[in-house]
Amino acid sequence: VMSMDLSPKKPAKAYGSDGGAYYDWSPADLPMLGAASIGAAKLHLFAGGLALPSYSDSAKIAYVLQGAGACGLVLPEAASEKVIPVKEGDTLALPFGAVTWWHNAEGASAEMVVLFLGDTSKGHTPGRFTNFQLTGAAGIFTGFSTEFVARAWDLDQDAAAKIVSTQPGSGVVKIAAGHRMPEPRVEDRQGVVLNCLEAPLDVDIPGGGRVVVLNTANLPPVKDVGLGSDLVRIDGKSMCSPGFSCDSAYQVTYIVRGGGRVQVVGIDGTRVLETRAEAGCLFIVPRFFVVSKIADDTGMEWFSIITTPNPIFSHLAGRTSVWKAISPEVLETAFNTTPEMEKMFRSKRLDSEIFFGRPGLV
């Protein structure tokens, strides 16, 4: 891990059409994906775009970065489909075996963009999602013989051959003009979706930043996925306290908007990353490594997953940091400093937690 390139990366286009495109991050470009068995991808749907029904080899968290539309969801052993209206800020937990489709309305004024982050430890390729299309040129049933398809669906062989071959698109298509799609149902959001932009704030520090944490309490399906997540927004020039995940979890971070400086320190006090992260980039913090961020003038917003459903963090600055808990005598010796210096150190950040506002602001 210490020798890996941890620098933030942007995704590459995997496939697309006039309906949109699918982008993903490769472990060849971002080695920590493979080391952490994490997959990351983005779906862009233009107006009228449809991501064909598919399932994945990995459990995922989906976060709507932009736009609005519909998500069709069929959970394992479910008797019916949910047609979920989705919008910017929505988060969905997608367990193994879930079949989904995504649609951006024909008259939409903006692209719909969805971020997918998930655990690939049980997948075919560590660090990369493998999606199985149910229809289209690369659909599962194009691989079966006509005899098998006809018998499975109780069709004659001519009908079976026709229904399998009539969709030439693959992955993402554009629906025919005027074609009616199922109406999303608001009631289908219940217990399945949490909007991070509307949810109660878990942390709200004026002039510093805000956090919404997703866990088993506010989004129960997170338990089935095995991942926690959060949306963090910090103000211009604010700092996110140095901290680490203390339950052996990886932290996978996507910069939603804005940008800033990032430093990560690992084993033996070695700074393993010092860089500027900007919107559209993804990076991964190894287990127990300490990370801190300072936003640019315009602030910084990021969405993260943590590889445990109820993550716990320990911070190394601020009112709730471990320094405030350790006895003065130990700190004096640990830092090899005077009682006066220890008192000055301990007296700082008594009213600040996690985020520290722009220097000079009261």
Tab-separated table of C-alpha atoms in Angstrom:
chain	number	residue	atom	x	y	z
A	1	VAL	CA	0.000	0.000	0.000
A	2	MET	CA	2.786	2.445	0.899
A	3	SER	CA	4.192	2.226	-2.639
A	4	MET	CA	0.842	2.485	-4.471
A	5	ASP	CA	-0.244	5.544	-6.403
A	6	LEU	CA	-3.039	7.025	-4.276
A	7	SER	CA	-3.585	10.149	-6.392
A	8	PRO	CA	-7.169	11.015	-7.361
A	9	LYS	CA	-8.298	9.776	-10.769
A	10	LYS	CA	-11.166	10.360	-13.188
A	11	PRO	CA	-13.030	7.488	-14.888
A	12	ALA	CA	-12.804	6.266	-18.481
A	13	LYS	CA	-15.734	5.617	-20.805
A	14	ALA	CA	-16.632	1.927	-20.977
A	15	TYR	CA	-19.551	2.101	-23.439
A	16	GLY	CA	-22.304	4.407	-24.611
A	17	SER	CA	-24.845	5.447	-27.228
A	18	ASP	CA	-27.084	8.392	-28.086
A	19	GLY	CA	-28.931	7.567	-24.826
A	20	GLY	CA	-25.933	8.110	-22.566
A	21	ALA	CA	-22.736	6.459	-21.379
A	22	TYR	CA	-21.239	4.328	-18.625
A	23	TYR	CA	-17.852	5.247	-17.158
A	24	ASP	CA	-15.761	3.324	-14.661
A	25	TRP	CA	-12.517	3.479	-12.745
A	26	SER	CA	-10.006	0.718	-13.471
A	27	PRO	CA	-7.731	-0.887	-10.864
A	28	ALA	CA	-4.983	-0.572	-13.477
A	29	ASP	CA	-5.233	3.233	-13.138
A	30	LEU	CA	-6.185	3.330	-9.447
A	31	PRO	CA	-4.466	0.316	-7.827
A	32	MET	CA	-6.149	0.838	-4.449
A	33	LEU	CA	-9.425	-0.299	-6.043
A	34	GLY	CA	-7.986	-3.789	-6.412
A	35	ALA	CA	-6.274	-3.758	-3.026
A	36	ALA	CA	-9.491	-2.691	-1.283
A	37	SER	CA	-11.803	-4.740	-3.568
A	38	ILE	CA	-13.851	-1.636	-4.325
A	39	GLY	CA	-15.654	-0.860	-7.576
A	40	ALA	CA	-16.557	2.623	-8.819
A	41	ALA	CA	-18.541	3.764	-11.852
A	42	LYS	CA	-20.791	6.551	-13.181
A	43	LEU	CA	-23.863	6.402	-15.381
A	44	HIS	CA	-24.724	9.417	-17.551
A	45	LEU	CA	-28.179	9.402	-19.138
A	46	PHE	CA	-29.215	11.999	-21.697
A	47	ALA	CA	-32.863	13.004	-22.126
A	48	GLY	CA	-34.745	9.862	-23.146
A	49	GLY	CA	-31.848	7.606	-22.127
A	50	LEU	CA	-32.444	4.170	-20.628
A	51	ALA	CA	-29.927	1.939	-18.867
A	52	LEU	CA	-31.204	-1.509	-19.782
A	53	PRO	CA	-32.192	-3.953	-17.008
A	54	SER	CA	-29.131	-5.545	-15.432
A	55	TYR	CA	-27.721	-7.015	-12.243
A	56	SER	CA	-24.209	-6.904	-10.856
A	57	ASP	CA	-21.691	-9.202	-9.170
A	58	SER	CA	-21.313	-6.639	-6.382
A	59	ALA	CA	-23.404	-4.923	-3.730
A	60	LYS	CA	-23.456	-1.156	-4.330
A	61	ILE	CA	-24.406	2.255	-3.062
A	62	ALA	CA	-25.936	4.476	-5.767
A	63	TYR	CA	-25.839	8.263	-5.371
A	64	VAL	CA	-27.611	10.628	-7.779
A	65	LEU	CA	-25.101	13.373	-8.540
A	66	GLN	CA	-27.218	15.365	-10.962
A	67	GLY	CA	-30.642	15.516	-12.560
A	68	ALA	CA	-33.769	13.485	-11.903
A	69	GLY	CA	-35.467	10.439	-13.351
A	70	ALA	CA	-36.599	6.948	-12.449
A	71	CYS	CA	-34.974	3.796	-11.123
A	72	GLY	CA	-36.655	0.461	-11.659
A	73	LEU	CA	-35.750	-1.966	-8.885
A	74	VAL	CA	-36.581	-5.642	-8.487
A	75	LEU	CA	-35.131	-7.027	-5.273
A	76	PRO	CA	-34.310	-10.745	-4.907
A	77	GLU	CA	-37.489	-12.817	-4.477
A	78	ALA	CA	-39.668	-9.710	-4.823
A	79	ALA	CA	-43.065	-10.254	-6.418
A	80	SER	CA	-43.198	-6.822	-8.043
A	81	GLU	CA	-41.054	-3.999	-9.348
A	82	LYS	CA	-40.495	-0.696	-7.591
A	83	VAL	CA	-40.462	2.325	-9.921
A	84	ILE	CA	-38.682	4.909	-7.824
A	85	PRO	CA	-38.592	8.630	-8.618
A	86	VAL	CA	-35.014	9.778	-8.011
A	87	LYS	CA	-33.370	13.189	-7.899
A	88	GLU	CA	-30.086	14.843	-7.024
A	89	GLY	CA	-28.917	13.839	-3.547
A	90	ASP	CA	-30.762	10.512	-3.464
A	91	THR	CA	-28.913	7.476	-2.145
A	92	LEU	CA	-29.983	3.860	-2.713
A	93	ALA	CA	-28.461	0.664	-1.318
A	94	LEU	CA	-28.463	-2.086	-3.960
A	95	PRO	CA	-27.829	-5.593	-2.577
A	96	PHE	CA	-26.617	-8.643	-4.460
A	97	GLY	CA	-29.155	-9.919	-6.975
A	98	ALA	CA	-30.999	-6.611	-7.384
A	99	VAL	CA	-32.103	-5.986	-10.965
A	100	THR	CA	-32.210	-2.313	-11.913
A	101	TRP	CA	-32.935	-0.040	-14.840
A	102	TRP	CA	-32.503	3.738	-14.937
A	103	HIS	CA	-34.369	6.248	-17.088
A	104	ASN	CA	-34.070	9.965	-17.790
A	105	ALA	CA	-37.341	11.394	-19.081
A	106	GLU	CA	-37.623	12.289	-22.751
A	107	GLY	CA	-38.266	15.948	-21.930
A	108	ALA	CA	-35.570	16.269	-19.270
A	109	SER	CA	-33.582	19.509	-19.335
A	110	ALA	CA	-30.418	17.980	-17.874
A	111	GLU	CA	-28.422	14.774	-17.852
A	112	MET	CA	-29.030	12.363	-15.025
A	113	VAL	CA	-25.743	11.248	-13.482
A	114	VAL	CA	-25.528	8.399	-10.977
A	115	LEU	CA	-22.430	7.359	-9.041
A	116	PHE	CA	-21.977	3.708	-8.045
A	117	LEU	CA	-19.551	2.630	-5.305
A	118	GLY	CA	-19.434	-0.914	-3.982
A	119	ASP	CA	-17.719	-3.994	-2.655
A	120	THR	CA	-16.203	-6.274	-5.316
A	121	SER	CA	-14.663	-8.800	-2.910
A	122	LYS	CA	-17.087	-11.456	-4.156
A	123	GLY	CA	-17.028	-10.262	-7.752
A	124	HIS	CA	-15.250	-11.608	-10.812
A	125	THR	CA	-12.660	-8.814	-10.960
A	126	PRO	CA	-11.420	-7.253	-7.702
A	127	GLY	CA	-11.723	-3.497	-8.060
A	128	ARG	CA	-14.223	-3.496	-10.930
A	129	PHE	CA	-17.939	-4.141	-11.291
A	130	THR	CA	-19.141	-6.822	-13.698
A	131	ASN	CA	-22.669	-6.047	-14.859
A	132	PHE	CA	-24.900	-8.671	-16.437
A	133	GLN	CA	-27.300	-7.249	-19.032
A	134	LEU	CA	-30.653	-9.015	-19.327
A	135	THR	CA	-31.376	-7.684	-22.832
A	136	GLY	CA	-29.565	-6.084	-25.735
A	137	ALA	CA	-26.648	-7.108	-27.927
A	138	ALA	CA	-24.679	-8.303	-24.887
A	139	GLY	CA	-27.705	-9.666	-23.036
A	140	ILE	CA	-27.603	-12.975	-21.182
A	141	PHE	CA	-30.111	-14.633	-23.506
A	142	THR	CA	-28.043	-13.963	-26.620
A	143	GLY	CA	-25.750	-16.691	-25.303
A	144	PHE	CA	-28.422	-19.364	-24.984
A	145	SER	CA	-29.523	-21.422	-27.957
A	146	THR	CA	-32.904	-20.616	-29.478
A	147	GLU	CA	-34.153	-23.979	-28.221
A	148	PHE	CA	-33.333	-23.111	-24.613
A	149	VAL	CA	-34.817	-19.611	-24.866
A	150	ALA	CA	-38.000	-20.899	-26.493
A	151	ARG	CA	-38.492	-23.543	-23.856
A	152	ALA	CA	-37.717	-21.196	-20.935
A	153	TRP	CA	-40.215	-18.566	-22.117
A	154	ASP	CA	-42.772	-20.946	-23.643
A	155	LEU	CA	-42.421	-19.425	-27.115
A	156	ASP	CA	-42.001	-20.984	-30.517
A	157	GLN	CA	-38.451	-20.812	-31.803
A	158	ASP	CA	-39.126	-18.058	-34.352
A	159	ALA	CA	-40.607	-15.800	-31.688
A	160	ALA	CA	-37.781	-16.621	-29.303
A	161	ALA	CA	-35.140	-15.773	-31.887
A	162	LYS	CA	-36.876	-12.506	-32.741
A	163	ILE	CA	-37.366	-11.218	-29.191
A	164	VAL	CA	-33.738	-11.874	-28.284
A	165	SER	CA	-32.285	-10.200	-31.383
A	166	THR	CA	-34.462	-7.110	-31.909
A	167	GLN	CA	-32.581	-4.853	-29.426
A	168	PRO	CA	-29.271	-3.979	-31.137
A	169	GLY	CA	-28.203	-1.605	-28.345
A	170	SER	CA	-26.000	-2.615	-25.444
A	171	GLY	CA	-26.126	-1.273	-21.899
A	172	VAL	CA	-27.546	2.184	-22.627
A	173	VAL	CA	-30.113	3.041	-25.311
A	174	LYS	CA	-32.446	5.895	-26.214
A	175	ILE	CA	-36.158	5.180	-26.071
A	176	ALA	CA	-38.279	5.780	-29.157
A	177	ALA	CA	-39.921	9.214	-29.323
A	178	GLY	CA	-43.336	9.143	-27.675
A	179	HIS	CA	-42.801	5.749	-26.015
A	180	ARG	CA	-44.458	5.742	-22.596
A	181	MET	CA	-42.462	4.515	-19.642
A	182	PRO	CA	-43.994	3.485	-16.289
A	183	GLU	CA	-44.811	6.371	-13.982
A	184	PRO	CA	-42.557	6.595	-10.912
A	185	ARG	CA	-44.401	6.099	-7.629
A	186	VAL	CA	-43.481	8.262	-4.640
A	187	GLU	CA	-44.537	5.501	-2.238
A	188	ASP	CA	-41.812	3.263	-3.693
A	189	ARG	CA	-39.169	5.526	-2.137
A	190	GLN	CA	-40.197	4.478	1.362
A	191	GLY	CA	-37.391	2.629	3.146
A	192	VAL	CA	-35.317	2.433	-0.031
A	193	VAL	CA	-34.084	5.988	-0.649
A	194	LEU	CA	-32.539	8.679	1.553
A	195	ASN	CA	-31.908	12.135	0.144
A	196	CYS	CA	-28.647	13.471	1.583
A	197	LEU	CA	-29.505	17.061	0.697
A	198	GLU	CA	-32.771	16.944	2.672
A	199	ALA	CA	-31.923	14.567	5.537
A	200	PRO	CA	-31.248	15.876	9.073
A	201	LEU	CA	-27.629	16.892	9.511
A	202	ASP	CA	-25.456	14.731	11.748
A	203	VAL	CA	-22.870	17.503	11.991
A	204	ASP	CA	-23.520	21.205	11.378
A	205	ILE	CA	-20.704	23.620	12.162
A	206	PRO	CA	-21.393	27.236	11.088
A	207	GLY	CA	-18.576	28.498	8.905
A	208	GLY	CA	-17.070	25.002	8.871
A	209	GLY	CA	-19.118	22.240	7.298
A	210	ARG	CA	-22.023	19.814	7.357
A	211	VAL	CA	-22.297	16.022	7.286
A	212	VAL	CA	-25.075	13.530	6.620
A	213	VAL	CA	-24.166	9.957	7.552
A	214	LEU	CA	-25.997	7.000	6.009
A	215	ASN	CA	-26.112	3.869	8.113
A	216	THR	CA	-28.489	1.117	9.179
A	217	ALA	CA	-30.527	3.576	11.257
A	218	ASN	CA	-31.665	5.916	8.489
A	219	LEU	CA	-31.339	3.590	5.468
A	220	PRO	CA	-31.916	-0.020	6.654
A	221	PRO	CA	-30.908	-1.699	3.323
A	222	VAL	CA	-27.351	-0.524	4.071
A	223	LYS	CA	-27.114	-3.602	6.310
A	224	ASP	CA	-27.587	-5.905	3.312
A	225	VAL	CA	-24.963	-4.029	1.315
A	226	GLY	CA	-22.391	-3.907	4.132
A	227	LEU	CA	-21.320	-0.340	3.370
A	228	GLY	CA	-21.812	2.967	5.136
A	229	SER	CA	-21.645	6.329	3.368
A	230	ASP	CA	-21.708	10.043	3.982
A	231	LEU	CA	-22.063	13.354	2.205
A	232	VAL	CA	-19.718	16.062	3.467
A	233	ARG	CA	-19.842	19.747	2.505
A	234	ILE	CA	-17.214	22.143	3.847
A	235	ASP	CA	-17.098	25.889	3.324
A	236	GLY	CA	-14.401	27.861	1.528
A	237	LYS	CA	-10.950	27.514	3.155
A	238	SER	CA	-12.367	25.241	5.870
A	239	MET	CA	-10.393	22.240	7.072
A	240	CYS	CA	-11.572	18.717	7.759
A	241	SER	CA	-9.779	17.455	10.865
A	242	PRO	CA	-7.091	14.791	10.418
A	243	GLY	CA	-8.779	11.481	11.197
A	244	PHE	CA	-8.884	7.779	10.474
A	245	SER	CA	-11.366	4.933	10.351
A	246	CYS	CA	-10.826	2.963	13.543
A	247	ASP	CA	-12.728	-0.170	12.472
A	248	SER	CA	-10.387	-1.384	9.732
A	249	ALA	CA	-12.422	0.182	6.942
A	250	TYR	CA	-11.348	1.737	3.656
A	251	GLN	CA	-12.724	5.176	2.808
A	252	VAL	CA	-13.569	5.754	-0.861
A	253	THR	CA	-14.127	9.419	-1.702
A	254	TYR	CA	-15.645	11.036	-4.803
A	255	ILE	CA	-15.407	14.825	-5.127
A	256	VAL	CA	-18.871	16.035	-6.104
A	257	ARG	CA	-18.078	19.720	-6.553
A	258	GLY	CA	-15.461	22.278	-5.631
A	259	GLY	CA	-11.971	21.178	-4.756
A	260	GLY	CA	-9.101	21.529	-2.364
A	261	ARG	CA	-5.909	20.114	-0.940
A	262	VAL	CA	-5.659	16.587	0.422
A	263	GLN	CA	-2.937	15.009	2.545
A	264	VAL	CA	-2.779	11.361	3.639
A	265	VAL	CA	-0.217	10.045	6.124
A	266	GLY	CA	0.500	6.352	6.592
A	267	ILE	CA	2.939	4.017	8.308
A	268	ASP	CA	5.942	5.527	10.134
A	269	GLY	CA	4.610	9.065	9.624
A	270	THR	CA	5.164	8.911	5.875
A	271	ARG	CA	3.066	11.337	3.836
A	272	VAL	CA	1.808	9.099	1.055
A	273	LEU	CA	-0.385	11.648	-0.708
A	274	GLU	CA	-0.261	15.411	-1.095
A	275	THR	CA	-2.362	16.674	-3.948
A	276	ARG	CA	-5.265	18.811	-5.077
A	277	ALA	CA	-8.557	17.001	-5.599
A	278	GLU	CA	-11.201	18.434	-7.921
A	279	ALA	CA	-14.777	17.596	-8.930
A	280	GLY	CA	-15.096	14.264	-10.728
A	281	CYS	CA	-12.063	12.670	-9.061
A	282	LEU	CA	-12.010	9.568	-6.871
A	283	PHE	CA	-9.422	8.457	-4.331
A	284	ILE	CA	-9.145	5.815	-1.599
A	285	VAL	CA	-7.676	6.134	1.877
A	286	PRO	CA	-6.081	2.875	3.084
A	287	ARG	CA	-7.119	1.333	6.397
A	288	PHE	CA	-5.943	3.261	9.480
A	289	PHE	CA	-4.186	5.933	7.374
A	290	VAL	CA	-4.934	9.511	8.438
A	291	VAL	CA	-6.514	11.934	5.961
A	292	SER	CA	-7.192	15.668	6.081
A	293	LYS	CA	-8.608	18.141	3.533
A	294	ILE	CA	-8.598	21.926	3.136
A	295	ALA	CA	-11.146	23.419	0.746
A	296	ASP	CA	-10.468	26.045	-1.911
A	297	ASP	CA	-12.242	29.419	-1.768
A	298	THR	CA	-15.466	27.944	-3.164
A	299	GLY	CA	-15.627	25.027	-0.705
A	300	MET	CA	-15.622	21.313	-1.336
A	301	GLU	CA	-18.283	18.596	-1.350
A	302	TRP	CA	-17.620	14.878	-1.381
A	303	PHE	CA	-19.531	11.608	-1.174
A	304	SER	CA	-17.821	8.640	0.447
A	305	ILE	CA	-18.454	5.015	1.167
A	306	ILE	CA	-16.824	3.254	4.089
A	307	THR	CA	-16.441	-0.522	3.985
A	308	THR	CA	-18.553	-1.123	7.086
A	309	PRO	CA	-22.281	-0.339	7.522
A	310	ASN	CA	-21.841	1.684	10.737
A	311	PRO	CA	-18.441	3.386	10.479
A	312	ILE	CA	-16.540	4.860	13.423
A	313	PHE	CA	-13.922	7.590	12.995
A	314	SER	CA	-11.281	8.890	15.347
A	315	HIS	CA	-10.134	12.496	14.940
A	316	LEU	CA	-6.738	13.891	15.798
A	317	ALA	CA	-7.729	17.537	16.203
A	318	GLY	CA	-10.681	19.394	17.689
A	319	ARG	CA	-12.773	19.167	20.863
A	320	THR	CA	-13.508	15.472	20.421
A	321	SER	CA	-9.987	14.439	19.434
A	322	VAL	CA	-8.026	11.798	21.300
A	323	TRP	CA	-5.619	14.514	22.509
A	324	LYS	CA	-8.304	15.939	24.778
A	325	ALA	CA	-8.735	12.527	26.409
A	326	ILE	CA	-5.089	11.658	27.023
A	327	SER	CA	-3.675	12.790	30.365
A	328	PRO	CA	-1.385	15.881	30.414
A	329	GLU	CA	1.564	13.992	31.875
A	330	VAL	CA	1.491	11.497	29.020
A	331	LEU	CA	1.268	14.260	26.422
A	332	GLU	CA	4.223	16.110	27.935
A	333	THR	CA	6.382	13.022	27.630
A	334	ALA	CA	4.972	11.891	24.307
A	335	PHE	CA	5.746	15.259	22.703
A	336	ASN	CA	8.851	15.755	24.868
A	337	THR	CA	7.627	19.239	25.708
A	338	THR	CA	7.085	21.511	28.716
A	339	PRO	CA	3.931	21.683	30.864
A	340	GLU	CA	3.360	25.201	29.532
A	341	MET	CA	3.456	24.038	25.908
A	342	GLU	CA	1.182	21.113	26.726
A	343	LYS	CA	-1.348	23.474	28.339
A	344	MET	CA	-1.277	25.773	25.315
A	345	PHE	CA	-1.755	22.790	22.986
A	346	ARG	CA	-4.658	21.435	25.035
A	347	SER	CA	-6.313	24.878	25.248
A	348	LYS	CA	-6.785	25.094	21.485
A	349	ARG	CA	-9.827	23.896	19.534
A	350	LEU	CA	-11.990	23.607	22.633
A	351	ASP	CA	-15.099	24.660	20.739
A	352	SER	CA	-14.329	23.110	17.341
A	353	GLU	CA	-15.278	19.654	16.124
A	354	ILE	CA	-14.228	17.910	12.923
A	355	PHE	CA	-14.325	21.083	10.748
A	356	PHE	CA	-12.304	24.247	11.288
A	357	GLY	CA	-13.447	27.406	9.493
A	358	ARG	CA	-11.433	29.835	7.455
A	359	PRO	CA	-8.487	31.168	9.543
A	360	GLY	CA	-9.311	34.482	11.189
A	361	LEU	CA	-13.059	33.828	11.382
A	362	VAL	CA	-14.618	33.771	14.850
